[in-house]
XYZ file of C-alpha atoms in Angstrom:
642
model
C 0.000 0.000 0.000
C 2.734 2.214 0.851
C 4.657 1.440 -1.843
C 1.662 2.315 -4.312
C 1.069 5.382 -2.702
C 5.200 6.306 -3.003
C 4.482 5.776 -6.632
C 2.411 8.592 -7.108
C 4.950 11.489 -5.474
C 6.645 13.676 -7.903
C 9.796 15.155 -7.939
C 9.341 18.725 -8.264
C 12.121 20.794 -6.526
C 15.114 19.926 -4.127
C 17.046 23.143 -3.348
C 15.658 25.253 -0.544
C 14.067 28.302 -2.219
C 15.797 30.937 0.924
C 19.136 29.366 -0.140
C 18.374 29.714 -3.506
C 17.252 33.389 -3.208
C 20.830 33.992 -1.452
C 22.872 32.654 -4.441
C 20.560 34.819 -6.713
C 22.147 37.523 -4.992
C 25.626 36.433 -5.116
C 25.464 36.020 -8.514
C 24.225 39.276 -8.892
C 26.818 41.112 -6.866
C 29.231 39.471 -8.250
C 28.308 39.856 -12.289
C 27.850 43.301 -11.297
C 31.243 43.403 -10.590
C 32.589 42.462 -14.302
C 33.722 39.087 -12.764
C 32.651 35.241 -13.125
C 30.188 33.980 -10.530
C 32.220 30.709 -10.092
C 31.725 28.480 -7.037
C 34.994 30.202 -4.999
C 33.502 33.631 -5.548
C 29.506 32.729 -4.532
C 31.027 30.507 -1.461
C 33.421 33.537 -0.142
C 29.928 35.970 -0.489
C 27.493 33.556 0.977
C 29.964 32.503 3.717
C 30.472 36.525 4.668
C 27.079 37.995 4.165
C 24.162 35.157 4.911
C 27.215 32.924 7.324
C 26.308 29.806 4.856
C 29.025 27.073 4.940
C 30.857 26.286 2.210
C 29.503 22.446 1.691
C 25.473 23.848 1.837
C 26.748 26.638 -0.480
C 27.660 23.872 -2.952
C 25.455 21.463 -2.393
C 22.157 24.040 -2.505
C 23.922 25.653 -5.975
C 23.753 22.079 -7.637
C 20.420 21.128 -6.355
C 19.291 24.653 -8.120
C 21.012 24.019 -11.176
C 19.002 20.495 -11.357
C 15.831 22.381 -10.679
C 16.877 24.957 -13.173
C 16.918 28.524 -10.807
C 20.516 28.607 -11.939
C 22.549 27.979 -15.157
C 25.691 25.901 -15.405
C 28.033 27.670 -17.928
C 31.866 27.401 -18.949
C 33.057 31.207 -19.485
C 36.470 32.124 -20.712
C 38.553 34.256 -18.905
C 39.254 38.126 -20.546
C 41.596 39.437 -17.915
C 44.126 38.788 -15.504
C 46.066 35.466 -14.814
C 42.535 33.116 -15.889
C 42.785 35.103 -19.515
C 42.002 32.390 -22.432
C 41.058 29.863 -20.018
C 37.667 28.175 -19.995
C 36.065 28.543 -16.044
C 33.017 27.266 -14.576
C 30.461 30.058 -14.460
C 26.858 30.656 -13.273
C 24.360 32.674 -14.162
C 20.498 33.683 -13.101
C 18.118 32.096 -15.257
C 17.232 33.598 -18.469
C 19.913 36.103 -18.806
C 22.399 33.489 -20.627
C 19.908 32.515 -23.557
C 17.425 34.005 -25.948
C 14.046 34.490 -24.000
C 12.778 32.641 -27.622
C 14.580 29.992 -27.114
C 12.840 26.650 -26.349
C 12.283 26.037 -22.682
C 13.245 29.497 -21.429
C 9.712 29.507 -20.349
C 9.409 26.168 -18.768
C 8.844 27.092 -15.541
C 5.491 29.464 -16.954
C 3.947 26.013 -18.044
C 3.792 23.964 -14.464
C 0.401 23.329 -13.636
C 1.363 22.419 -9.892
C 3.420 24.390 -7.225
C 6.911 23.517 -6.758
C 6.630 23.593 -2.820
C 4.010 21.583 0.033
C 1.507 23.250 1.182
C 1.665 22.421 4.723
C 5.778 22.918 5.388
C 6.686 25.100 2.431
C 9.214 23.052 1.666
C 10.910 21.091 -1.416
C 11.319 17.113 -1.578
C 8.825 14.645 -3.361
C 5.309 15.689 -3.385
C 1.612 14.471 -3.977
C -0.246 16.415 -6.588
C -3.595 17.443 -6.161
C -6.109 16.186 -9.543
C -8.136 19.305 -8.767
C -5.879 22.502 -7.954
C -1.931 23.931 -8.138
C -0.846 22.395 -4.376
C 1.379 19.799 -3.635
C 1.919 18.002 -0.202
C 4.506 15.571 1.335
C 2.975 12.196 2.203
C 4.826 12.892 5.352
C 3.081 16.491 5.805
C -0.777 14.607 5.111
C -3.108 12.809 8.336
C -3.750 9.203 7.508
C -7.498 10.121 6.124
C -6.589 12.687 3.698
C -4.189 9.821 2.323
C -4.432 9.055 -1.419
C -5.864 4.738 -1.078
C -4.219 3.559 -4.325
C -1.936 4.694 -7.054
C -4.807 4.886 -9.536
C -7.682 6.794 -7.643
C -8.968 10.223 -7.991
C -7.006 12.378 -5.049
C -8.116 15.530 -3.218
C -6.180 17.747 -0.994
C -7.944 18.882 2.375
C -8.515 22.276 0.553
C -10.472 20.998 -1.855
C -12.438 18.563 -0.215
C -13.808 21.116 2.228
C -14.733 23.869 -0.609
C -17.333 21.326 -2.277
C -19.911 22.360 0.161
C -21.856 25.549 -0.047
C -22.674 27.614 2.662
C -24.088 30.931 1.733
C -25.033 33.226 -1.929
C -22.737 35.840 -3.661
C -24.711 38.435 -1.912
C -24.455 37.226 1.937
C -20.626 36.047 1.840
C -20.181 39.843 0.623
C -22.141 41.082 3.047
C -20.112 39.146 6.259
C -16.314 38.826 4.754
C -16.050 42.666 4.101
C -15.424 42.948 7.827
C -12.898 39.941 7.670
C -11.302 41.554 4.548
C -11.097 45.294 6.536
C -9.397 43.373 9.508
C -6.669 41.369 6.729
C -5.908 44.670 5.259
C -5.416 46.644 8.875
C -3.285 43.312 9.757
C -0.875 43.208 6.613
C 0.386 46.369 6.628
C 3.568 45.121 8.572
C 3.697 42.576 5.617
C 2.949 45.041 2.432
C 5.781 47.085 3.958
C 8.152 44.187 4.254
C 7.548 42.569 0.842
C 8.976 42.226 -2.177
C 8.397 43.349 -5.507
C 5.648 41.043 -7.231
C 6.801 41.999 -10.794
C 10.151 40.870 -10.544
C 10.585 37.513 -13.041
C 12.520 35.991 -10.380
C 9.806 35.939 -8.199
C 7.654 33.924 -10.381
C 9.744 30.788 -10.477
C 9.547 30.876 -6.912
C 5.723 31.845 -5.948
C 3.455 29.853 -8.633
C 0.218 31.663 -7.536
C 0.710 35.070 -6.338
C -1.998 36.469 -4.160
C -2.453 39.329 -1.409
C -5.051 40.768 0.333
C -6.579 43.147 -2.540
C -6.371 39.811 -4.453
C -8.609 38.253 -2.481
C -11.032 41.480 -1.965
C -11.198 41.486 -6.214
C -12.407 37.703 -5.829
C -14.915 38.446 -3.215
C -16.172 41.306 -5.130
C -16.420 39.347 -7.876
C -18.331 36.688 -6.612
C -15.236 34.083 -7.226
C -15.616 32.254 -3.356
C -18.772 29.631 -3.269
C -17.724 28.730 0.716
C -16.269 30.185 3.414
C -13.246 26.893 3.431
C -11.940 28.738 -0.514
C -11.748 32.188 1.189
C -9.586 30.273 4.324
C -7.401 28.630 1.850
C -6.332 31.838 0.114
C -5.495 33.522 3.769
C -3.198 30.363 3.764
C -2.012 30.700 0.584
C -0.367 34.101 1.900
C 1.583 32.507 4.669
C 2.590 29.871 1.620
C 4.251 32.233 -0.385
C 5.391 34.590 2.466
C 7.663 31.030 3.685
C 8.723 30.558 0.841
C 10.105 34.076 0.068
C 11.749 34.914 3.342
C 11.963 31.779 5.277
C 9.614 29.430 7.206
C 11.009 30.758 10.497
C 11.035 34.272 9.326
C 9.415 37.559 11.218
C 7.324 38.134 8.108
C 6.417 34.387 8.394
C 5.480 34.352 11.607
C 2.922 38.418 10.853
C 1.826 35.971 8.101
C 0.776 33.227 10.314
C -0.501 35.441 12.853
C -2.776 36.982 9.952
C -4.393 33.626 9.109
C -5.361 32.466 12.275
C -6.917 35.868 13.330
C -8.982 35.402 10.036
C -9.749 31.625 11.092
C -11.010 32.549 14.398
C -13.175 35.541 12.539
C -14.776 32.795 10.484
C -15.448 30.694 13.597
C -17.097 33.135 14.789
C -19.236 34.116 11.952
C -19.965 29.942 11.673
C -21.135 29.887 15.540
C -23.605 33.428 14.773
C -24.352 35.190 11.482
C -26.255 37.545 13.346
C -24.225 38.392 16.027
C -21.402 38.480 13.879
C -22.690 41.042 11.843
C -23.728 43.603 14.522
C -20.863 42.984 16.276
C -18.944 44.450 13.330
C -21.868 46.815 11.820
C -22.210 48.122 15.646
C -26.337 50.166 14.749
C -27.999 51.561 17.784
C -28.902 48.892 20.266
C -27.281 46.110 18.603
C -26.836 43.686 21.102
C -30.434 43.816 21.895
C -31.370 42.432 18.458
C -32.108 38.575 19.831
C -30.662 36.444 16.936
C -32.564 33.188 15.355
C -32.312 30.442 16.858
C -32.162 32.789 20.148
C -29.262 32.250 22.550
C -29.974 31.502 26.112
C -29.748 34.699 29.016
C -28.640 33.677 32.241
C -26.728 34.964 35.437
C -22.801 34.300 34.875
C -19.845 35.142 37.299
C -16.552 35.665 37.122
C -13.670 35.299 39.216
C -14.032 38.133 41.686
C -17.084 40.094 40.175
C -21.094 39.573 41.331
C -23.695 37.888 38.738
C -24.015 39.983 35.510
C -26.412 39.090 32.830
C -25.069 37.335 29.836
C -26.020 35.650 26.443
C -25.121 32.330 26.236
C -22.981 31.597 22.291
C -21.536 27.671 22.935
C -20.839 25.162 25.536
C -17.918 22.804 26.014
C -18.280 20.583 28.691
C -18.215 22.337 32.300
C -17.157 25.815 30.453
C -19.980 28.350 29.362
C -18.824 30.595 26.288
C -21.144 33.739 27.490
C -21.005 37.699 26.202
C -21.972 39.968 28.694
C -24.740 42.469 28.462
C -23.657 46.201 29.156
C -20.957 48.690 27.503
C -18.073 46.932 26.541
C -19.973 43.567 25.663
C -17.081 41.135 27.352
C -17.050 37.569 26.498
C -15.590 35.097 28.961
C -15.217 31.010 29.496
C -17.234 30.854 32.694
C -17.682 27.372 34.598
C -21.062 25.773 34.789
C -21.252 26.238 38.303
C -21.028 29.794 38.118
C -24.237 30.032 36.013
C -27.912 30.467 37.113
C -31.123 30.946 35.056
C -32.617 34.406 34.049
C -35.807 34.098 36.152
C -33.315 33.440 39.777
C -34.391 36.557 41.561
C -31.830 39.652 42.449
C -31.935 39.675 46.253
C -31.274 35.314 45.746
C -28.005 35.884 43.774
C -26.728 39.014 46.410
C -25.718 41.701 43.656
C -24.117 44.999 43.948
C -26.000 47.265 41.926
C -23.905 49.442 40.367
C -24.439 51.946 37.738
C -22.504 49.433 34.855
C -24.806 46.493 36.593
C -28.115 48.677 36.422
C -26.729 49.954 32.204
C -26.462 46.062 31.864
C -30.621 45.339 33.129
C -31.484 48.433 31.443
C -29.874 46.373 28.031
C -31.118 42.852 29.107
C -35.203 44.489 29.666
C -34.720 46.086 26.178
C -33.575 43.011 24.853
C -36.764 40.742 26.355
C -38.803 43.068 24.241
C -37.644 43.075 21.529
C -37.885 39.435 21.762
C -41.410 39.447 22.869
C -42.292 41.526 19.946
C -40.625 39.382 17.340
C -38.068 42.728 16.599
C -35.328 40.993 14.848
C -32.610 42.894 12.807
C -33.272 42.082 8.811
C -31.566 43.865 5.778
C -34.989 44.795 4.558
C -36.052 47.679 7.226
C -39.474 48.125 6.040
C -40.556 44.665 6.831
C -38.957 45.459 10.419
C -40.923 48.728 10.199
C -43.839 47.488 9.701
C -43.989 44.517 12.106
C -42.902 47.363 14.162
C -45.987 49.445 13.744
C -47.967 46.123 14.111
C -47.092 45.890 17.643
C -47.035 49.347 18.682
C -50.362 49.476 20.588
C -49.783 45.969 22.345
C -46.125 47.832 23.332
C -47.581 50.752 24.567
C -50.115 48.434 26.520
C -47.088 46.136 28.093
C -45.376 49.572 28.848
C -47.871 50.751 31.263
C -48.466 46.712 32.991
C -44.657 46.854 33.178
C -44.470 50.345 34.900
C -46.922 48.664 37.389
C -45.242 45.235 37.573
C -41.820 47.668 38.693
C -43.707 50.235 41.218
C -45.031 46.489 42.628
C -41.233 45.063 42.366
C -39.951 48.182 44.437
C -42.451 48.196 46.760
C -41.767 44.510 47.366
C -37.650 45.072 47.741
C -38.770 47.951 50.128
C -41.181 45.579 52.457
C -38.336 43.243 52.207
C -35.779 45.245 53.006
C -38.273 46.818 55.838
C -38.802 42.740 56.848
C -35.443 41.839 57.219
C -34.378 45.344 59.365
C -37.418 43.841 61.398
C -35.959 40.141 61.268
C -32.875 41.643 62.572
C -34.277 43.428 65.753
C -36.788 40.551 66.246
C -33.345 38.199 66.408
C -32.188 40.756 69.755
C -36.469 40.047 71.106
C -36.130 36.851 71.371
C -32.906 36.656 73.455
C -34.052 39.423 75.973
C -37.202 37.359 76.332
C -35.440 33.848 76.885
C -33.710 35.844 79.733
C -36.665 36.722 81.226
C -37.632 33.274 81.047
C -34.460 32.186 82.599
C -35.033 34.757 85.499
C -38.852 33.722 85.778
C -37.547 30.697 88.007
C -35.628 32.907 90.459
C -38.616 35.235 91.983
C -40.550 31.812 92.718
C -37.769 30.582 94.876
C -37.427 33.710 96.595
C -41.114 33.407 97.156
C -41.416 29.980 98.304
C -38.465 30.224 100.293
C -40.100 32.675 103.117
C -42.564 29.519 103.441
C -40.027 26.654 104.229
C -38.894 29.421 106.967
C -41.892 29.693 108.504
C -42.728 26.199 108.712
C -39.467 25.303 110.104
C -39.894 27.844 113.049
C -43.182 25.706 114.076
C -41.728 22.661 113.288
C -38.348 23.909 116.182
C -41.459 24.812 118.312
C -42.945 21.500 118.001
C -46.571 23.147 118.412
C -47.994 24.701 115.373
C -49.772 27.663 116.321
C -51.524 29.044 113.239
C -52.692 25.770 111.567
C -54.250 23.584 114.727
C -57.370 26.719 115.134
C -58.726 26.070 111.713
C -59.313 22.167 111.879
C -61.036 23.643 116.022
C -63.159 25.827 114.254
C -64.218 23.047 111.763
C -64.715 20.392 114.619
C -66.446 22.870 116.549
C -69.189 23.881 113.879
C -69.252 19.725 113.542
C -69.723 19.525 117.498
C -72.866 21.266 117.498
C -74.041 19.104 114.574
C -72.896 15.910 115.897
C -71.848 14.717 119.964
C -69.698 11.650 118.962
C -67.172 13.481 116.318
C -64.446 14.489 119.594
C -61.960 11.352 118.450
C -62.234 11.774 114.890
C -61.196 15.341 115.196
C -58.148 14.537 117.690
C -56.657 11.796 115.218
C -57.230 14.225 112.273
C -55.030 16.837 113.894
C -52.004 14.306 114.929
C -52.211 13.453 111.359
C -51.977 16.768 110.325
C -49.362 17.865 112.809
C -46.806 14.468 111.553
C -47.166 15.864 107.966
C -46.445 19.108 108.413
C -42.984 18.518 110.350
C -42.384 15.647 107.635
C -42.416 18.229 104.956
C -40.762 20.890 107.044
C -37.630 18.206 107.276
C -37.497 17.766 103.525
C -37.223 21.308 102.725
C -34.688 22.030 105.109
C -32.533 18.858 103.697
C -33.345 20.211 100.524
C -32.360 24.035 101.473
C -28.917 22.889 102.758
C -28.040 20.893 99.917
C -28.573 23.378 97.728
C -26.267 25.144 99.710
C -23.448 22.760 100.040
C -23.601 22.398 96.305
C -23.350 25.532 95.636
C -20.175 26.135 98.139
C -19.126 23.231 96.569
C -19.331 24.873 93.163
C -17.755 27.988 93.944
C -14.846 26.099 95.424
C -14.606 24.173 92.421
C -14.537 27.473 90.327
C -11.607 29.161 92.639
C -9.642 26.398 92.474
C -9.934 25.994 88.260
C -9.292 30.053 88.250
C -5.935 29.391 90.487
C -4.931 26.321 88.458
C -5.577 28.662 84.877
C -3.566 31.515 86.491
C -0.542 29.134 87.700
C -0.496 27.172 84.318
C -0.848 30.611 82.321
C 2.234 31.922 84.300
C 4.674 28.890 83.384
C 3.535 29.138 80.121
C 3.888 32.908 80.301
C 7.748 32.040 81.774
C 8.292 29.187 79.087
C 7.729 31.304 76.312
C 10.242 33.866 77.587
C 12.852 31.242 77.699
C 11.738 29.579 74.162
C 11.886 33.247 72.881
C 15.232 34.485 74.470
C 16.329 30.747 73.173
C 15.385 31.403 70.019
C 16.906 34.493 69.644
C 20.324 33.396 70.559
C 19.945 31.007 68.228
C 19.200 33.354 65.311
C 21.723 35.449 66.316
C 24.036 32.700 66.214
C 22.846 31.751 63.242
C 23.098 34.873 61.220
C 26.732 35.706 62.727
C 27.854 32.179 61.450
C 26.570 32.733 58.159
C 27.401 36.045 57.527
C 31.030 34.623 58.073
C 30.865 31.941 55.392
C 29.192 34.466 52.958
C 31.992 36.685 53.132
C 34.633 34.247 53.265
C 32.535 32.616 49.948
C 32.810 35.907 48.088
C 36.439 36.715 48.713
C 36.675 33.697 47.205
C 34.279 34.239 43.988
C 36.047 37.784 43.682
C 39.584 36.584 43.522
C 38.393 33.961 40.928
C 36.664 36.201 38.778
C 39.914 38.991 39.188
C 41.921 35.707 37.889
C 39.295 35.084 34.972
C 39.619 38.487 33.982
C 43.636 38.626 33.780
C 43.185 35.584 31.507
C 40.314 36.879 29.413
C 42.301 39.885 29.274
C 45.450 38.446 27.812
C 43.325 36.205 25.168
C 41.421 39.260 23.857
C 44.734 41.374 23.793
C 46.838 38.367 22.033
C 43.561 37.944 19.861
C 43.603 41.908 19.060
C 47.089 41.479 18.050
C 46.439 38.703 15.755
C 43.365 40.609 13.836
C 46.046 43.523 13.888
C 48.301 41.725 12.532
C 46.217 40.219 9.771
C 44.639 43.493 9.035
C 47.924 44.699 8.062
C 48.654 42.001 5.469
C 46.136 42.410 3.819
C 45.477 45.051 0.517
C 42.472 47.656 1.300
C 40.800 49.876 -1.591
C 41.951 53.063 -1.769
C 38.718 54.520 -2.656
C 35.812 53.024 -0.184
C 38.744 50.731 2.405
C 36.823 47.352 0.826
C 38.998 44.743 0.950
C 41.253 45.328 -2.256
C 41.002 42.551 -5.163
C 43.355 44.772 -7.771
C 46.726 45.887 -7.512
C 47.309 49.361 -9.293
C 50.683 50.392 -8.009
C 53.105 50.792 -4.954
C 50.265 52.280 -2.498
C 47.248 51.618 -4.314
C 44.642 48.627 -4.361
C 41.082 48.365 -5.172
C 38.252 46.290 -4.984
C 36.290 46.510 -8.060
C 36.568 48.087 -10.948
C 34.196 50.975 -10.438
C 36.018 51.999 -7.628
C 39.247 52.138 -9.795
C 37.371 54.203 -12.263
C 36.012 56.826 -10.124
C 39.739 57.119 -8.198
C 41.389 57.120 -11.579
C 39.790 60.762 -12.560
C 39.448 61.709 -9.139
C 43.084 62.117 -8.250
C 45.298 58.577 -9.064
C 45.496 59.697 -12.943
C 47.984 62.214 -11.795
C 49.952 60.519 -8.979
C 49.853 56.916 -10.283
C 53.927 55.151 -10.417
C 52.538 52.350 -12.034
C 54.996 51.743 -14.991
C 53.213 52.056 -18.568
C-alpha cells in the first residue's frame, strides 16, 4: 500500500528556495562586478554575508542548477592570470539565452506548485487532480491519504470547498469585515515585501496572491464557501515562507494573519447575526435577539457579582457567554457559576452598580424586543412594519410593566423593611429567653419565706396558726354531731406528723442546695488558680523559648554572615583571575586581527577589501572603484609603470 502510494509522489524541486534566493544575490553582486560567478567567488559571499558554509553553499547551488533557478556555464577568462582559459560560471536564469529559445519559459507552463503546502518546503510531493498544491505524504493525516496509485485524489482544501454555505450576496455582506481586519493586519507585511513583478519571483511563488487579491475575488463573486476564502489567507503565509523563510518575522505576521482570520470565520460559523452587529455596531445592537435565540442567564466571574449574559456555545463544564452592558465582554465561565434568568436579584446578592443597572437596562430592552418578534433584517421596512404592528400591544405592556416595577420596588422595600425587622426581632427573642431564665428565680425567693416559717413551728414543736382552723371546723361539727371528739383529735395528729415531715425535707433540701453551691464555687476558685498558675509557666516558658530562640538566630546569622563573606572573597579573587586571563586572550587575539589586518590590501577609494593591484600604495576592490579614483586624483599621482 505504501509502496503504491510512493508511486504517485513527484519530484518537483530539491534546493531550498531561501538558499536559492541567497545565491541569486551572489550572482548578482558578483556579475555586477565584471567578474565570473564561479563556485569560490559565490562561497566567499554567501559565507560573509548570509554565514552559509561552504559544503550547503555547494550542495544548494547544484540542487538549483538540477531544478533549473541557476545555469551551469563554462566562461572564458578576458583578464588577468585566468585570460584564455575556460572557467566554470553561473548565471540567473534567463539572462544566458534568448528568451525565444525553447524552454526558457518552462517554468510558466507547471500546472502544480513547486513547494508543500503544509511545510513550504521542497522534496517529493503528492499532486492534487483538482488545484496547483502539492503536499509531502509525510506532511498529510492518515485520512486525507491518497488509497491507491490509480484513484482520484483531493487535498484537504479541496475537499472542504465542495460544500456551499451561503449566496454571492451574503458572503459579501459578512467577509467585508474579515477583509477590513486582513488589510489593517498586513500592513507590517505590504511594507516588508517584495516586488511582485520581478521575473525571479515567479519561479519561486506559482500563484501570487495578497489581500486586494482576495477582496477582487470576493467582489467578484469568485468564493462559493467560506473553506476557498480560508485557503487563500493560507495561501499568503505559503508564499510569504517561501520568500523569506519558514522561520522568518514576516512568516510568523503571516501566520498570525491567518489564524486571526480563522477565528473571525469561527465566529461568523457559531452566529451570522451576532457576527454582523458585532462588526456593523447600529444603535442597540446587542439587543437584536438572533434566530435560533441564545440563552440569558446569570454568569460570574472570578471576583465580580452575577451579571447578565447571552449564552454563544458550551464545552463541557465551560460556558462561552457575552456579557450584556458597555463593553460587551465575552468570557469562558464554569457551569457552576451560572444560574437561570428568572433566579431573583436579592437570591443571587448583587451589587447594583451603575454598569450592573446599564447592563438590566440592556437585558429588559432586549426581552422586548424578543417578545415583539423585533429581529434585525436587511430589509427595514418589513422590520418597520412589524414594528408598527405591535405598537399598541407595546404601549399596553409599557404601562403593565411600569406597574409590575412600582409592585417590584415596593416589594424590595417591604423586604428590606422585613429583614431590618428580622434583625431586631433576632435581639427580642434573646431578651425574652432571659426573662424566662429569670422567671424561676422570683418563685424561689417566694417559696423560700414559706419553708422558713414552717421550720420555726416545726423547732417549736406546736404549730400555732394551723391547729385553730381544723377547732373551728370540729367545733361547727360539734354542734351538729356529739360523737365526732376522736375523729377530730386523730385528724389533727395526722396533720401535725405531715407538716414537720415536709418541714424536714425542705430544710434537707435548702442545705443541699447550699453545700452544692459552696461546693461549686470552690470548684470554680480552684480551676481560676490552676488557669492563672499554668498561664504563668507558660507565660515564663515562652520567655525562655523566645530568648532561646533568639540566641539562636543570632548565632545563626553571625555564622553565616562569616561563610558568605569568606565565599565571596573567594568568587572575587576567581573572577579577578578570569579576567587577567580573558584579558590576555582578547589582547593576544587583538594582536592577531592587527596583525592580519595589516597584510592584507584595502581599496583606496571606499577601504573594501582590495582585489586589484594598481601600483606601490594603491589597491582596489572593483573596478568601479578604480574608475572613479582614476579621474578623481590617481590619474595624476599613479607610479605604475606604462
Amino acid at each position: 500500500m505504501n509502496k503504491e502510494i510512493m508511486s504517485r509522489a513527484v519530484k518537483k524541486r530539491q534546493a531550498d528556495p531561501k538558499a536559492v534566493q541567497y545565491v541569486w544575490a551572489a550572482i548578482e553582486v558578483i556579475r555586477n562586478q565584471k567578474q565570473i560567478a564561479n563556485m569560490d567567488r559565490i562561497s566567499k559571499y554567501l559565507s560573509r554575508v548570509f554565514g552559509l558554509h561552504p559544503k550547503e553553499t555547494a550542495r544548494q547551488l547544484s540542487l538549483a542548477v538540477k531544478d533549473g533557478l541557476v545555469v551551469e556555464t563554462l566562461t572564458v577568462g578576458c583578464k588577468g592570470s585566468k585570460a584564455g582559459i575556460e572557467q566554470e560560471g553561473y548565471w540567473l536564469p534567463g539572462d544566458e539565452m534568448d528568451p525565444k529559445a525553447d524552454g526558457s519559459k518552462d517554468w510558466e507552463t507547471e500546472s502544480h506548485d513547486w513547494y508543500c503546502f503544509e511545510c513550504h518546503l521542497p522534496g517529493d510531493v503528492l499532486m492534487c487532480d483538482n488545484c496547483f498544491r502539492v503536499y509531502h505524504l509525510k506532511c498529510l493525516s492518515e485520512e486525507c491519504k491518497p488509497r491507491d496509485c490509480g484513484s482520484h485524489w483531493q487535498c484537504i482544501v479541496c475537499r472542504g470547498s465542495k460544500k456551499k454555505n451561503l449566496n454571492k450576496q451574503e458572503m459579501c455582506k459578512y467577509l467585508r469585515f474579515i477583509i477590513q481586519r486582513m488589510k489593517e493586519r498586513a500592513v507590517d507585511l505590504n511594507k516588508k515585501g517584495k516586488d511582485t513583478k520581478h521575473p525571479m519571483y515567479r519561479r519561486l511563488i506559482h500563484t501570487a496572491l495578497d489581500v486586494s487579491n482576495i477582496q477582487e475575488n470576493l467582489t467578484e463573486g469568485k468564493y462559493k464557501s467560506f473553506d476557498e476564502f480560508k485557503a487563500d489567507a493560507q495561501l499568503i503565509v505559503h508564499n510569504t515562507a517561501i520568500l523569506f523563510g519558514v522561520h522568518s518575522d514576516q512568516a510568523e505576521i503571516a501566520r498570525l494573519l491567518y489564524s486571526d482570520t480563522c477565528h473571525e470565520l469561527n465566529e461568523l460559523l457559531l452566529c451570522k447575526n451576532c457576527f454582523y452587529l458585532s462588526n456593523a455596531r447600529p444603535d442597540n445592537w446587542f439587543c437584536y435577539p438572533c434566530s435560533p435565540s441564545h440563552e440569558v442567564v446569570w454568569a460570574k466571574m472570578k471576583g465580580f457579582g452575577y451579571w447578565p449574559a447571552k449564552i454563544l456555545q458550551r464545552e463541557e463544564n465551560q460556558v462561552d457567554v457575552r456579557f450584556f452592558g458597555h463593553q460587551h465582554q465575552r468570557a469562558w465561565i464554569p457551569a457552576d457559576n451560572i444560574q437561570d434568568i428568572k433566579v431573583s436579584v436579592q437570591q443571587l446578592q448583587v451589587k447594583r452598580s451603575m454598569g450592573w443597572k446599564k447592563a438590566c437596562e440592556e437585558l429588559e430592552l432586549h426581552q422586548r424586543f424578543q417578545q415583539e418578534g423585533r429581529y434585525w433584517k436587511s430589509n427595514v421596512e418589513e422590520t418597520n412594519q412589524h414594528y408598527q404592528q405591535n405598537q399598541s400591544q407595546r404601549h399596553t405592556e409599557d404601562c403593565s410593566r411600569t406597574d409590575r416595577a412600582d409592585r417590584l420596588d415596593e416589594a424590595e422595600s417591604s423586604i428590606s423593611s422585613t429583614s431590618n425587622e428580622q434583625l431586631k426581632g433576632g435581639q427580642e427573642p434573646k431578651v425574652k429567653k432571659s426573662r424566662r431564665s429569670q422567671m424561676p428565680e422570683p418563685k424561689e425567693e417566694v417559696s423560700e419565706p414559706e419553708p422558713e416559717m414552717e421550720a420555726v413551728s416545726s423547732s417549736q414543736e406546736i404549730p400555732v396558726a394551723a391547729p385553730p382552723q381544723p377547732e373551728r371546723l370540729s367545733v361547727s361539727t360539734q354542734t351538729k354531731k356529739v360523737l365526732g371528739s376522736s375523729p377530730r383529735t386523730l385528724h389533727r395528729g395526722t396533720q401535725t406528723s405531715s407538716d414537720s415531715s415536709t418541714c424536714q425535707n425542705q430544710c434537707h433540701e435548702k442545705y443541699t442546695k447550699i453545700f452544692n453551691d459552696v461546693k461549686e464555687m470552690m470548684k470554680a476558685d480552684n480551676k481560676r488558680e490552676t488557669e492563672r498558675v499554668v498561664r504563668e509557666a507558660l507565660e515564663k516558658l515562652r520567655s525562655e523559648m523566645e530568648d532561646e530562640k533568639r540566641q539562636a538566630v543570632n548565632k545563626a546569622v553571625s555564622g553565616t554572615q562569616a561563610e558568605m563573606e569568606r565565599k565571596c572573597k573567594q568568587v572575587k579573587d576567581k573572577c579577578k583571575e578570569e579576567l587577567v586571563e580573558e584579558v590576555k586572550k582578547m589582547v593576544a587575539q587583538h594582536k592577531q586581527l592587527i596583525s592580519q589586518t595589516k597584510k592584507k590590501q584595502w581599496c583606496y577609494n571606499c577601504e573594501e577589501e582590495a582585489m586589484y593591484h594598481c601600483c606601490w600604495n594603491t589597491s582596489y576592490c572593483s573596478i568601479k572603484c578604480q574608475q572613479e579614483h582614476w579621474h578623481a586624483d590617481h590619474k595624476r599621482t599613479c607610479r605604475r609603470k606604462r
